[in-house]
mmCIF file of C-alpha atoms in Angstrom:
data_model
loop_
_atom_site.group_PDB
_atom_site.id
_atom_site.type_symbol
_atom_site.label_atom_id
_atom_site.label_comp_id
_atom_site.label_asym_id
_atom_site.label_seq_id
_atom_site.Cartn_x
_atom_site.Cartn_y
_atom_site.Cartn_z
ATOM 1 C CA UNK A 1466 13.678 43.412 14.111
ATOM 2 C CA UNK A 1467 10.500 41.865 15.109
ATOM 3 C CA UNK A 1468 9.486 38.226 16.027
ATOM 4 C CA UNK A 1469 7.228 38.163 12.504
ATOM 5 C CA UNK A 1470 10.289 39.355 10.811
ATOM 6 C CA UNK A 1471 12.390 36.403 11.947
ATOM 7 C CA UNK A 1472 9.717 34.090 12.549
ATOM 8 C CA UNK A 1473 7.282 34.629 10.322
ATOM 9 C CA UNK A 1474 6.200 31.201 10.243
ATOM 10 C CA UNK A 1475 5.665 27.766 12.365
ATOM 11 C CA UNK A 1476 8.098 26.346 10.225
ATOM 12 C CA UNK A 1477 10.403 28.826 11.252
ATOM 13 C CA UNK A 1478 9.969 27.941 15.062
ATOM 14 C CA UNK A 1479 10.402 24.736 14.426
ATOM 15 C CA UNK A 1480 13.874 25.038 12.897
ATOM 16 C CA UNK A 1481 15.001 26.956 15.596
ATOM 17 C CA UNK A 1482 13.736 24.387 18.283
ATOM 18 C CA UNK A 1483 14.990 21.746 16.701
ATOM 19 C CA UNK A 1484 18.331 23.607 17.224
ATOM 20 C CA UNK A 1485 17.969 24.045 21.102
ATOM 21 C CA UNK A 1486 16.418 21.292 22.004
ATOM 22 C CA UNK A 1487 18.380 18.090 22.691
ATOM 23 C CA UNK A 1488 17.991 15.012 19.915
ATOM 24 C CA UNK A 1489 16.156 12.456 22.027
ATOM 25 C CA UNK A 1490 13.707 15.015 23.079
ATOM 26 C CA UNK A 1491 13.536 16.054 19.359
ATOM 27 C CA UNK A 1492 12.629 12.369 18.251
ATOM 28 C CA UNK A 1493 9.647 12.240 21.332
ATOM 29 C CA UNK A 1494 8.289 15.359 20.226
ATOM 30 C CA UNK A 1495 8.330 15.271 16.000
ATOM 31 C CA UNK A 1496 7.980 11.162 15.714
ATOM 32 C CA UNK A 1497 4.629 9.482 14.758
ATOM 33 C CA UNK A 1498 4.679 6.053 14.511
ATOM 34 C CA UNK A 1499 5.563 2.883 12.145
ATOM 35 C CA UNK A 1500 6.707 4.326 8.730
ATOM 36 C CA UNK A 1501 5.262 7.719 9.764
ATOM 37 C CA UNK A 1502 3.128 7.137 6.816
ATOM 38 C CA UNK A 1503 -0.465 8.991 8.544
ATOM 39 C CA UNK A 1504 1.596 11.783 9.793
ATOM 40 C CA UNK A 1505 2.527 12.646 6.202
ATOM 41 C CA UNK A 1506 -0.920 11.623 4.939
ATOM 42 C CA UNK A 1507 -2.289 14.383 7.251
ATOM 43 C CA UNK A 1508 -0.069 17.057 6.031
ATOM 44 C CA UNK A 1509 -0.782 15.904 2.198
ATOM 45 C CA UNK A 1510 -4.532 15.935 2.422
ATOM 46 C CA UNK A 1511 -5.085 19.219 4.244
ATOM 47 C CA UNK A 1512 -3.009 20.227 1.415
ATOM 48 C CA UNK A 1513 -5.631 18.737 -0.967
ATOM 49 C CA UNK A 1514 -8.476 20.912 0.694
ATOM 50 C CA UNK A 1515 -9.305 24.148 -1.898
ATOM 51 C CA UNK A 1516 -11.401 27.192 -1.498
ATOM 52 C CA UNK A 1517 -12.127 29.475 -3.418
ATOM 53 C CA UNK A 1518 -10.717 33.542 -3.398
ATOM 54 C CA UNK A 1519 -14.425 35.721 -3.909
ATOM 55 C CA UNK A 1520 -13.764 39.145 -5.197
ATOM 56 C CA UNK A 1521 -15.091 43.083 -4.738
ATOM 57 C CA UNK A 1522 -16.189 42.771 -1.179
ATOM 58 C CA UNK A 1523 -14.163 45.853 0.159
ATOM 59 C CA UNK A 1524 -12.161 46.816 3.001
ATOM 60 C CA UNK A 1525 -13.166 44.537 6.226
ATOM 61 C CA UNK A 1526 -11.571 43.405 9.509
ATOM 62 C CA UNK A 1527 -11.990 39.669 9.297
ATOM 63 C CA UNK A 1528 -13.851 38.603 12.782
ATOM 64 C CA UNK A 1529 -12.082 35.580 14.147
ATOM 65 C CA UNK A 1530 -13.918 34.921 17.333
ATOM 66 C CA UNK A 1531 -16.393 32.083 17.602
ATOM 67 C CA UNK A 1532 -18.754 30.336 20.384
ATOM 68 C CA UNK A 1533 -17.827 27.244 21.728
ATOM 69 C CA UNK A 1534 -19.279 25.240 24.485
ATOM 70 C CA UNK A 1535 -21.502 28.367 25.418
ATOM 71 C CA UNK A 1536 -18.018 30.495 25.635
ATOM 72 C CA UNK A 1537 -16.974 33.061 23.445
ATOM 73 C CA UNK A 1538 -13.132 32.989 22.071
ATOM 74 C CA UNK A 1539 -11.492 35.708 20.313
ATOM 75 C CA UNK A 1540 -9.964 32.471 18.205
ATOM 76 C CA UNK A 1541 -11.411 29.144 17.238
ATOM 77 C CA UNK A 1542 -7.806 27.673 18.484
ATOM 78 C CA UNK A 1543 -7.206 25.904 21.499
ATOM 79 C CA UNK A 1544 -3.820 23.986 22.828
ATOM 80 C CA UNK A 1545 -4.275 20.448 22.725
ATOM 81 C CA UNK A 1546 -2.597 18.180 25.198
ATOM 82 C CA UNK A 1547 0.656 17.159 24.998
ATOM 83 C CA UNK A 1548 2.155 14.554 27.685
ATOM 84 C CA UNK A 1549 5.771 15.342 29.130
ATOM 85 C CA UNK A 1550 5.332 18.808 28.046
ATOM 86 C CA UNK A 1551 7.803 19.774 30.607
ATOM 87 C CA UNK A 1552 10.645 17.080 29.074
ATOM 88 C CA UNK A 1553 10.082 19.235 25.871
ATOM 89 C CA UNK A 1554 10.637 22.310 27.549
ATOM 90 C CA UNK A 1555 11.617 22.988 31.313
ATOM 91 C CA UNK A 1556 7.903 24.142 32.767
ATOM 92 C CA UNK A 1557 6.099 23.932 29.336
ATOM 93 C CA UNK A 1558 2.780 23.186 31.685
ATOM 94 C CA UNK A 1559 2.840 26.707 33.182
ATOM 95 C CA UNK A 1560 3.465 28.757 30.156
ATOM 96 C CA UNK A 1561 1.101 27.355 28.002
ATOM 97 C CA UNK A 1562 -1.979 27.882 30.566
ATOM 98 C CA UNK A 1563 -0.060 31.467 31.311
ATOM 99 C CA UNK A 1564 -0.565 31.829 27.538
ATOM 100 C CA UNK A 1565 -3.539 30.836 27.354
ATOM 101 C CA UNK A 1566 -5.035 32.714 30.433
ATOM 102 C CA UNK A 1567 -3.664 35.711 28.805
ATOM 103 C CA UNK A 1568 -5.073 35.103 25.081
ATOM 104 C CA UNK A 1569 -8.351 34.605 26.446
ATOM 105 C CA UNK A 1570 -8.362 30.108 24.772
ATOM 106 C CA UNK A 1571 -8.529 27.104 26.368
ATOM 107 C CA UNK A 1572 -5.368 24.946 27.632
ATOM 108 C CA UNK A 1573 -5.427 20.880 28.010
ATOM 109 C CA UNK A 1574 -3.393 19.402 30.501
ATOM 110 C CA UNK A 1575 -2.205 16.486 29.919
ATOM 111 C CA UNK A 1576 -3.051 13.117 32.795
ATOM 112 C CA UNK A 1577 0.660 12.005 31.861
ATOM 113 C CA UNK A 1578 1.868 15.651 32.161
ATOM 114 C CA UNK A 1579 4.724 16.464 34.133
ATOM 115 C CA UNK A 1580 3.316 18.983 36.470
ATOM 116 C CA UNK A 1581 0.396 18.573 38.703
ATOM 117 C CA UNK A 1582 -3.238 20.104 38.337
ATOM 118 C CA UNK A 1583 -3.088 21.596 41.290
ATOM 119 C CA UNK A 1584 -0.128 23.788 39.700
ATOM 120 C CA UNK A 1585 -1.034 24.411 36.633
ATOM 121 C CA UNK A 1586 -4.665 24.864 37.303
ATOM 122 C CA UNK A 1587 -3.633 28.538 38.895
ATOM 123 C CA UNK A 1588 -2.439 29.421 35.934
ATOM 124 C CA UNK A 1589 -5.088 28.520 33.090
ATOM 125 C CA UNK A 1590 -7.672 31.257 33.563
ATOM 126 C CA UNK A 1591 -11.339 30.368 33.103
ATOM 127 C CA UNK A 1592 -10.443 28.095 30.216
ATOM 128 C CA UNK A 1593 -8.603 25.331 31.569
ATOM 129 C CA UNK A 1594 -9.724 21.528 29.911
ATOM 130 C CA UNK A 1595 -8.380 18.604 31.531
ATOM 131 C CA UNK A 1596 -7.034 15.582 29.425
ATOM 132 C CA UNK A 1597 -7.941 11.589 30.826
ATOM 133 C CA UNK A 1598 -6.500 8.958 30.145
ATOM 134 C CA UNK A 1599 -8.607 6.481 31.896
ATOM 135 C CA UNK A 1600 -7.276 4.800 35.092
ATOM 136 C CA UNK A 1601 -8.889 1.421 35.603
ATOM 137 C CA UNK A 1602 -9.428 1.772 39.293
ATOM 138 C CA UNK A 1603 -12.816 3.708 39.500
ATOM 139 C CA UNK A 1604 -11.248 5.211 42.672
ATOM 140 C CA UNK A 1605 -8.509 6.918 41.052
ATOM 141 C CA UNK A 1606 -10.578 8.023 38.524
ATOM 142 C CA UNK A 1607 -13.036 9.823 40.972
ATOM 143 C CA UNK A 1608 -10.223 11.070 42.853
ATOM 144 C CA UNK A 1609 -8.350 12.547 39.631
ATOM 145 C CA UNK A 1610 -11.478 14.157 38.326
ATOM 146 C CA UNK A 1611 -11.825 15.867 42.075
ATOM 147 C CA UNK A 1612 -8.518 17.125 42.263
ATOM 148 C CA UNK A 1613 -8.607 18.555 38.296
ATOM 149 C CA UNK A 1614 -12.051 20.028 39.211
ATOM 150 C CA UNK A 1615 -10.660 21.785 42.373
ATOM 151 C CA UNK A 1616 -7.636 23.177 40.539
ATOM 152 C CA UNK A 1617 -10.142 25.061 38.157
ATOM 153 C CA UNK A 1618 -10.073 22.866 35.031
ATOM 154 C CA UNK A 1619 -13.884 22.933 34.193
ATOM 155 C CA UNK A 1620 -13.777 20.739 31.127
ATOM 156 C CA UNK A 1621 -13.171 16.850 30.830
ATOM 157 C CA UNK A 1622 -11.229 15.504 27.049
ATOM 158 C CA UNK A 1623 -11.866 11.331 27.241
ATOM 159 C CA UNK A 1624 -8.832 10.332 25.163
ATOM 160 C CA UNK A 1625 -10.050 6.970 23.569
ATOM 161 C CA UNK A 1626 -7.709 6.167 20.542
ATOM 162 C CA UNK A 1627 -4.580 5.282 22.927
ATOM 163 C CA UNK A 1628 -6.650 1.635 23.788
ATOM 164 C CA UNK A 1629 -2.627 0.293 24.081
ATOM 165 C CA UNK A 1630 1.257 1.768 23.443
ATOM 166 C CA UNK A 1631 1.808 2.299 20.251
ATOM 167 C CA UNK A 1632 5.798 1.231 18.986
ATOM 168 C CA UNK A 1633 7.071 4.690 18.279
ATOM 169 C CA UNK A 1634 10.054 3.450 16.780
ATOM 170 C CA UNK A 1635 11.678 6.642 16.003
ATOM 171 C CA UNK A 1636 11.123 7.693 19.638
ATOM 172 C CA UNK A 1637 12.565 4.297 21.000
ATOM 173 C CA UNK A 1638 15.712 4.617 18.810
ATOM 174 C CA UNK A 1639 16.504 8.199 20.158
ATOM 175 C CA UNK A 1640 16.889 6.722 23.424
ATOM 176 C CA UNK A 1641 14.352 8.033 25.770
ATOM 177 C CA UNK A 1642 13.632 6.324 28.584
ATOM 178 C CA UNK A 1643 10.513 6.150 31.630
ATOM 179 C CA UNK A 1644 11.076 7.942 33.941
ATOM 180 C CA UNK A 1645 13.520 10.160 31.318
ATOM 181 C CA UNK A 1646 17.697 10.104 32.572
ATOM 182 C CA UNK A 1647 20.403 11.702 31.305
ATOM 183 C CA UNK A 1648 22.575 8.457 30.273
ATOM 184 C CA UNK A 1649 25.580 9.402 29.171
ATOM 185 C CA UNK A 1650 24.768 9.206 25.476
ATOM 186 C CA UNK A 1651 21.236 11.726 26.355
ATOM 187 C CA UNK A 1652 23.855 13.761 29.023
ATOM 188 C CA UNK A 1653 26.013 15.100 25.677
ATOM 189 C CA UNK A 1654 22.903 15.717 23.839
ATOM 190 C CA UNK A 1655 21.536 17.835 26.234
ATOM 191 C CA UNK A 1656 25.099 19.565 26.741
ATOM 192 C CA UNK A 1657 25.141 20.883 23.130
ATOM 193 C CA UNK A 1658 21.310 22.597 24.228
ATOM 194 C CA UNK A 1659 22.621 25.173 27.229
ATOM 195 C CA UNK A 1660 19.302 26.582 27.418
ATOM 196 C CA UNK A 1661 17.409 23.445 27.941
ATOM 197 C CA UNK A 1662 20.022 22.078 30.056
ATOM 198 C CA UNK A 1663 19.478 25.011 32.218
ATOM 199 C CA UNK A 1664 15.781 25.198 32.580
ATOM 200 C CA UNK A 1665 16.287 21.033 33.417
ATOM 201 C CA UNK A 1666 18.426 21.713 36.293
ATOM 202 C CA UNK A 1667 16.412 24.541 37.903
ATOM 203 C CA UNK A 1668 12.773 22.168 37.236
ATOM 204 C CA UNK A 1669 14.852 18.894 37.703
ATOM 205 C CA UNK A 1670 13.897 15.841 35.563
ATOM 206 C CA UNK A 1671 10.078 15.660 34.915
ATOM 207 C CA UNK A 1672 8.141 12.692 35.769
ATOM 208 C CA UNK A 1673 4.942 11.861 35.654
ATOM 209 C CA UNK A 1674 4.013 13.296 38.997
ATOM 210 C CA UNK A 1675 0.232 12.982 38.653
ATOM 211 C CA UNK A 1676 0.131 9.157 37.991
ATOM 212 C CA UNK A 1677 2.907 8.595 40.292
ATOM 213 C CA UNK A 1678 1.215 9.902 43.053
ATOM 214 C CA UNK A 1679 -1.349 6.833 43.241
ATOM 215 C CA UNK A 1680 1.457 4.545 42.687
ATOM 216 C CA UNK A 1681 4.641 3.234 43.949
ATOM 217 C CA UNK A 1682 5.296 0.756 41.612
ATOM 218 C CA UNK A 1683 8.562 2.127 39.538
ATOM 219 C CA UNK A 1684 9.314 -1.187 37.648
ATOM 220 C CA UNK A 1685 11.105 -0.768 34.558
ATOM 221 C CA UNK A 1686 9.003 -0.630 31.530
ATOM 222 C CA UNK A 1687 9.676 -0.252 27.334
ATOM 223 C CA UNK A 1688 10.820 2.805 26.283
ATOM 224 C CA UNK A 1689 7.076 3.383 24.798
ATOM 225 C CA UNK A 1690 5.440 3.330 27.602
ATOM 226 C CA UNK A 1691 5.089 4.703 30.948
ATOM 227 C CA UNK A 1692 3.979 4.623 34.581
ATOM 228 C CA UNK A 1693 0.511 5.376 33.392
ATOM 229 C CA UNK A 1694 0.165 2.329 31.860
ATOM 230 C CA UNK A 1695 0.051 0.370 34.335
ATOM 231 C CA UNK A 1696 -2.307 2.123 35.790
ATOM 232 C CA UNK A 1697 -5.106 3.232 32.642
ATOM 233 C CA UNK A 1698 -7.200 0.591 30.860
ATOM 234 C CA UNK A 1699 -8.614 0.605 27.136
ATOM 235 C CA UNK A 1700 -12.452 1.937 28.130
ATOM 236 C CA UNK A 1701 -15.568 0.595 26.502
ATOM 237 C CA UNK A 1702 -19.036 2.163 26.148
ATOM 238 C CA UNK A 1703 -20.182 1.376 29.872
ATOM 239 C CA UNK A 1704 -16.468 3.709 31.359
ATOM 240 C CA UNK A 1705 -18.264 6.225 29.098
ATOM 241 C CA UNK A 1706 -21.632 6.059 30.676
ATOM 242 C CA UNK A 1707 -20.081 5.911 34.378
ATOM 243 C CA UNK A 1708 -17.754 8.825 33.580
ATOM 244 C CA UNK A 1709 -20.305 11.071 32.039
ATOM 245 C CA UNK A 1710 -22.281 9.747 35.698
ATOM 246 C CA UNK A 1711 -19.691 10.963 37.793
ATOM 247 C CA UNK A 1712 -18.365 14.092 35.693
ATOM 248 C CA UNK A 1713 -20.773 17.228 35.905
ATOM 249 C CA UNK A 1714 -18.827 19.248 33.532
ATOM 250 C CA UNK A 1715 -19.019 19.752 29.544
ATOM 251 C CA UNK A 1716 -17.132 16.004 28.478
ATOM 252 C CA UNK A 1717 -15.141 16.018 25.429
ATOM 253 C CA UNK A 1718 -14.835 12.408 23.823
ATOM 254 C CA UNK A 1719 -11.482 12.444 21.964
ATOM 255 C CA UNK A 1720 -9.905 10.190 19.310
ATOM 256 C CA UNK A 1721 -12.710 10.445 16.883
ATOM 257 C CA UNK A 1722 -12.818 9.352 13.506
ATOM 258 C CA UNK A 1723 -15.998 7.243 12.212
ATOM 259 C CA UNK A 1724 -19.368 8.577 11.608
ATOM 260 C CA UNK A 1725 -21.167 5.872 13.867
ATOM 261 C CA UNK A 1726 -19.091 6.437 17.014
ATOM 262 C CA UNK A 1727 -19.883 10.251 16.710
ATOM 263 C CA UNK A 1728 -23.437 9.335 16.428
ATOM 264 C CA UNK A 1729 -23.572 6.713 19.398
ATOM 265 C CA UNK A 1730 -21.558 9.292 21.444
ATOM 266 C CA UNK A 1731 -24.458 12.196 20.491
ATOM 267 C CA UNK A 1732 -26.852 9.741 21.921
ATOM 268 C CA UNK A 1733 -25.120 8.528 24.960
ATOM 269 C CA UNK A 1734 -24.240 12.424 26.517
ATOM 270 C CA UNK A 1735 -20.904 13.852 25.147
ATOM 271 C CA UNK A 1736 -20.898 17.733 25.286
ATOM 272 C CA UNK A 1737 -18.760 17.919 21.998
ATOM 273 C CA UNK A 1738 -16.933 15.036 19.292
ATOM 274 C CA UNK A 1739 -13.014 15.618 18.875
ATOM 275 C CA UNK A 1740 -11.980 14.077 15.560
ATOM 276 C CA UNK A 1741 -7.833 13.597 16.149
ATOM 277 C CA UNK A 1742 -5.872 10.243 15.379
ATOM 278 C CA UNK A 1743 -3.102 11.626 17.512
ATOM 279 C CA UNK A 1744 -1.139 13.073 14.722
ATOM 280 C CA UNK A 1745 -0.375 9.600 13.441
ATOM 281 C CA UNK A 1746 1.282 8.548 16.752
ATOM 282 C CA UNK A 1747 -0.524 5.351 17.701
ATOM 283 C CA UNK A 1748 -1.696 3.891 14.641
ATOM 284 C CA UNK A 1749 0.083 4.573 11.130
ATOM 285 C CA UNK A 1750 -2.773 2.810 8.965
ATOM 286 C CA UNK A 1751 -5.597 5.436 9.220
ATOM 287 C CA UNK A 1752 -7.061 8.411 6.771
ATOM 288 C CA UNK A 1753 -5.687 11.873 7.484
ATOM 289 C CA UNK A 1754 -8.254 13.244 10.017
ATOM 290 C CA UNK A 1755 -9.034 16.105 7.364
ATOM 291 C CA UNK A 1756 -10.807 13.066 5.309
ATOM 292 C CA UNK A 1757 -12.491 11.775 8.107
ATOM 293 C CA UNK A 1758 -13.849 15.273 9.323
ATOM 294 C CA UNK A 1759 -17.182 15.836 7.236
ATOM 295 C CA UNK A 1760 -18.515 12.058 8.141
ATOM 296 C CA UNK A 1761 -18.055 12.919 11.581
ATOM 297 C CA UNK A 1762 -20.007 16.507 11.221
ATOM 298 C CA UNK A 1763 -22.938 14.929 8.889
ATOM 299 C CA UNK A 1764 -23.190 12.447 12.113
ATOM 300 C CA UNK A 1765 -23.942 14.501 15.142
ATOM 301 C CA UNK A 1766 -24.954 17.713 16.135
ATOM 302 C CA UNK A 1767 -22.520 17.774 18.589
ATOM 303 C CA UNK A 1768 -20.104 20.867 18.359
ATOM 304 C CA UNK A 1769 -16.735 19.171 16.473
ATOM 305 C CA UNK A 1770 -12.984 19.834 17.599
ATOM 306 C CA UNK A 1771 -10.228 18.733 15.058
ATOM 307 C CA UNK A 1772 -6.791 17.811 15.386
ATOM 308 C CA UNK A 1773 -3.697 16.444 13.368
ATOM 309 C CA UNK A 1774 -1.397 18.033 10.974
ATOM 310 C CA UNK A 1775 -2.226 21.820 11.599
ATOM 311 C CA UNK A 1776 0.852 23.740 10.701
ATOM 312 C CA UNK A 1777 -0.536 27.442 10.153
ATOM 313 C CA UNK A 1778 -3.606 29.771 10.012
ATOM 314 C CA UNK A 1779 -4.828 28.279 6.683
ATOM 315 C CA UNK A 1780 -5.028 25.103 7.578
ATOM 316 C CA UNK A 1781 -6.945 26.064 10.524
ATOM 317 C CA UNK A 1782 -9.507 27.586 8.204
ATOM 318 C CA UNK A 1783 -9.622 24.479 5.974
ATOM 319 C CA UNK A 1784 -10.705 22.283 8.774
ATOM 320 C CA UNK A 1785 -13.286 24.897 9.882
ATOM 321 C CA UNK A 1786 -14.462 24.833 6.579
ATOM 322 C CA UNK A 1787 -15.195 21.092 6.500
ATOM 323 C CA UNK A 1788 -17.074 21.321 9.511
ATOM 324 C CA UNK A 1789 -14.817 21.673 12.392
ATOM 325 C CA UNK A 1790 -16.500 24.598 15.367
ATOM 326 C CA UNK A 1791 -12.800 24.835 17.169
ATOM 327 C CA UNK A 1792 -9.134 23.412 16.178
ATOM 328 C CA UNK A 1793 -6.369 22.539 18.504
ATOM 329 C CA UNK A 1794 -2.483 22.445 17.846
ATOM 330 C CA UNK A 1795 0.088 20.527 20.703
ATOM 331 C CA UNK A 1796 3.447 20.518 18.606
ATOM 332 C CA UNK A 1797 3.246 23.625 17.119
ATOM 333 C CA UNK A 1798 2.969 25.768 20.287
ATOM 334 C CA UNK A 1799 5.763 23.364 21.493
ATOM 335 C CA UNK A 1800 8.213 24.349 18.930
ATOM 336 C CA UNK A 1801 7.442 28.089 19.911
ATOM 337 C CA UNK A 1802 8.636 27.383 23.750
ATOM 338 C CA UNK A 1803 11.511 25.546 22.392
ATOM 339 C CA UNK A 1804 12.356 28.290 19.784
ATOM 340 C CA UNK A 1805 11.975 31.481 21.927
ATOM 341 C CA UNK A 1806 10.592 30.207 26.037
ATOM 342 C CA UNK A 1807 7.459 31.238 26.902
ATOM 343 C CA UNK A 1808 7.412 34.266 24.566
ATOM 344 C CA UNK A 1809 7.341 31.503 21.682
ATOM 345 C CA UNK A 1810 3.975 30.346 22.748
ATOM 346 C CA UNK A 1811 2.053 33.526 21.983
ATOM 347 C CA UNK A 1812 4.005 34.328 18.817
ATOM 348 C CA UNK A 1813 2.353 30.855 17.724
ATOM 349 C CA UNK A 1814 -1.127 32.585 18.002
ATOM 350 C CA UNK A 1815 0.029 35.551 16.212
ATOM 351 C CA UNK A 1816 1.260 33.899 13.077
ATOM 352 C CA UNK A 1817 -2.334 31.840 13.584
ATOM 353 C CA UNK A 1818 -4.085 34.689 13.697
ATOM 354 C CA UNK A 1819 -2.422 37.205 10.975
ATOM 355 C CA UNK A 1820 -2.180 34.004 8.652
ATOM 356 C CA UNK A 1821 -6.344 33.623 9.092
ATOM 357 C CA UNK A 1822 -7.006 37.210 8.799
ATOM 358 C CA UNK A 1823 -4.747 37.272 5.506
ATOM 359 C CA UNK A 1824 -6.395 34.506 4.288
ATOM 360 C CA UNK A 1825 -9.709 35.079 5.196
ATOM 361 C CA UNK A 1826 -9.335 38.725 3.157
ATOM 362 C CA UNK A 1827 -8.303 36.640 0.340
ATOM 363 C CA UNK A 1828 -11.138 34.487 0.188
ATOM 364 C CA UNK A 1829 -13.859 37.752 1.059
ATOM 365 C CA UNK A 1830 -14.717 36.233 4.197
ATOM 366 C CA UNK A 1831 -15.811 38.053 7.095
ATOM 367 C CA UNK A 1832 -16.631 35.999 9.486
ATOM 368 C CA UNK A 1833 -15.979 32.541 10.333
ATOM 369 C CA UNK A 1834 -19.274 31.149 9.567
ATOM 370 C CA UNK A 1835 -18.948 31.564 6.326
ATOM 371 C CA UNK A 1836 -16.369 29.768 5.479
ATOM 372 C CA UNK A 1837 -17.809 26.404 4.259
ATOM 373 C CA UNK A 1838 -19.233 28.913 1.230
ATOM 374 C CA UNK A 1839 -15.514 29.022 0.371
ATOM 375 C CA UNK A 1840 -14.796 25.564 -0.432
ATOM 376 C CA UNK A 1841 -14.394 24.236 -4.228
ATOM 377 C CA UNK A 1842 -16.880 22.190 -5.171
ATOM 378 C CA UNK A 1843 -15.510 19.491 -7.379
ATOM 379 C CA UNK A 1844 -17.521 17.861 -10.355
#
């Protein structure tokens, strides 16, 4: 029996991870935030995104790969950051860049991962993007961005729509806690997940080694937040300028979602615009990111990244169709390690990647250029 016959979705993984992973991890990894209303809205209005099946074009071999940032991909997919990877699953870091070294696509880590550049960078291949969160002591900055750029990440992602915690109510009430402990109501949890439980005890807790590591300040802190935030401040336009000054690598801005910030950011040196509202984890009051997606194209010239809500290989071509030049997923290829370890990962591109070529030979299109030809045009 193969993986596609068992798994032949993400949805599938995801029921299966949900199974071996232990409840309070769960609730960090699936919650949004407030009512989990924009999480929803994402789902429902990629969901409202038609195109159109074309007919009588013949056998073809739909050609997935695409040029981004001067580098050629054999997928327009990338895997997004994702902090405390390794609470999610025991050394999450290291397979996902092992993944993506081998699939030839780009891997974020994450500042607030729970591994180290130094080793994870090993591991990433040519493709390895590094994810800030901005520390307010210029030092620390400099001194991250030297250590990421001598473990081989070659590529710089500005978060900017994480300005403060958000509540994360869900995540609160499932008990997690900074730096994560097994309390005894988390210990029986993770005794009903063997698996887990096992990796956990070979990797030992994660932390948050990177930001610890300029810091020895372990007071306690809410549930929602972290050691990093004592450390990262809410950047303006001038942390922009200075970073892009200090940074000689392509710099991804992300957190992107109005037509004006994508033009100032065209205008003030960002290699590329990633429209993302964090899969409705800091701010439940927002538009899906599929509606905000064709303001942010018509407004820069930038290459665009999107984000938020992508739960197969159709939605991946819906967002390329709206204007998108690369997508990233962080949950999804999550829910693979949890479902099957590291082998989970790369099933997550396949079912990408035989979902887009099935769709793509249902709409007639051969090549990913094309696809904006697809959409319905509404009167």
């Amino acid at each position: 029996m193969t993986l596609h016959s068992r798994y032949p979705a993400i949805s599938d993984l995801k029921a299966r991870a949900r199974r071996r992973i232990p409840h309070f991890v769960w609730e960090y990894l699936d919650s949004a935030t407030g009512i989990e209303a924009t999480q929803a809205r994402n789902r429902a209005m990629l969901d409202q995104v038609m195109l159109d099946p074309s007919i009588l074009h013949g056998e073809f071999e739909p050609d997935l790969s695409t040029t981004f940032l001067g580098k050629t991909f054999p997928l327009p997919i990338g895997i997004a950051p994702v902090g405390m990877s390794g609470l999610i699953w025991p050394g999450a870091e290291q397979m996902l860049a092992r993944t993506a070294a081998t699939e030839n696509i780009p891997y974020t880590l994450s500042t607030v991962a729970s591994q180290l550049p130094e080793d994870v960078g090993p591991h990433a291949g040519e493709h390895a993007w590094f994810q800030l969160y901005p520390p307010r002591d210029p030092d620390i900055r400099d001194d991250i961005l030297k250590r990421a750029k001598a473990s081989g990440f070659t590529t710089l992602a500005l978060t900017v729509d994480v300005p403060v915690a958000s509540r994360r109510e869900r995540q609160t009430r499932g008990g997690l806690t900074n730096p994560p402990k097994l309390t005894p109501r988390l210990a029986m949890q993770a005794a009903q997940c063997p698996a887990w439980l096992n990796g956990i005890r070979k990797t030992g807790m994660p932390r948050l080694r990177l930001m610890e590591s300029y810091s020895e300040n372990r007071s306690a802190l809410p549930s929602n937040q972290h050691i990093g935030y004592l450390m990262r401040t809410s950047p303006d336009w001038d942390y922009f300028k200075a970073l892009r000054d200090v940074w000689d690598g392509p710099l991804i801005v992300k957190g992107v979602n109005r037509p004006d910030d994508a033009a100032r950011l065209t205008d003030e040196g960002a290699d590329a615009i990633w429209v993302s509202n964090h899969a409705g984890r800091q701010f439940d009051g927002g538009p899906a990111t599929i509606e905000t997606l064709p303001g942010v194209r018509a407004a820069t010239t930038l290459p665009v990244i999107f984000d938020s809500g992508i739960e197969g290989g159709l939605d991946v071509l819906r967002a390329l169709a709206l204007g998108a030049d690369f997508v990233m997923l962080g949950r999804a290829f999550h829910y693979g390690l949890g479902a099957l370890g590291e082998p989970g990962a790369a099933h997550v591109l396949d079912i990408l990647r035989q979902d887009m070529i099935s769709n793509m030979g249902q709409l007639g299109t051969k090549t990913l250029r094309f696809l904006p030809n697809c959409l319905r045009v509404t009167q």
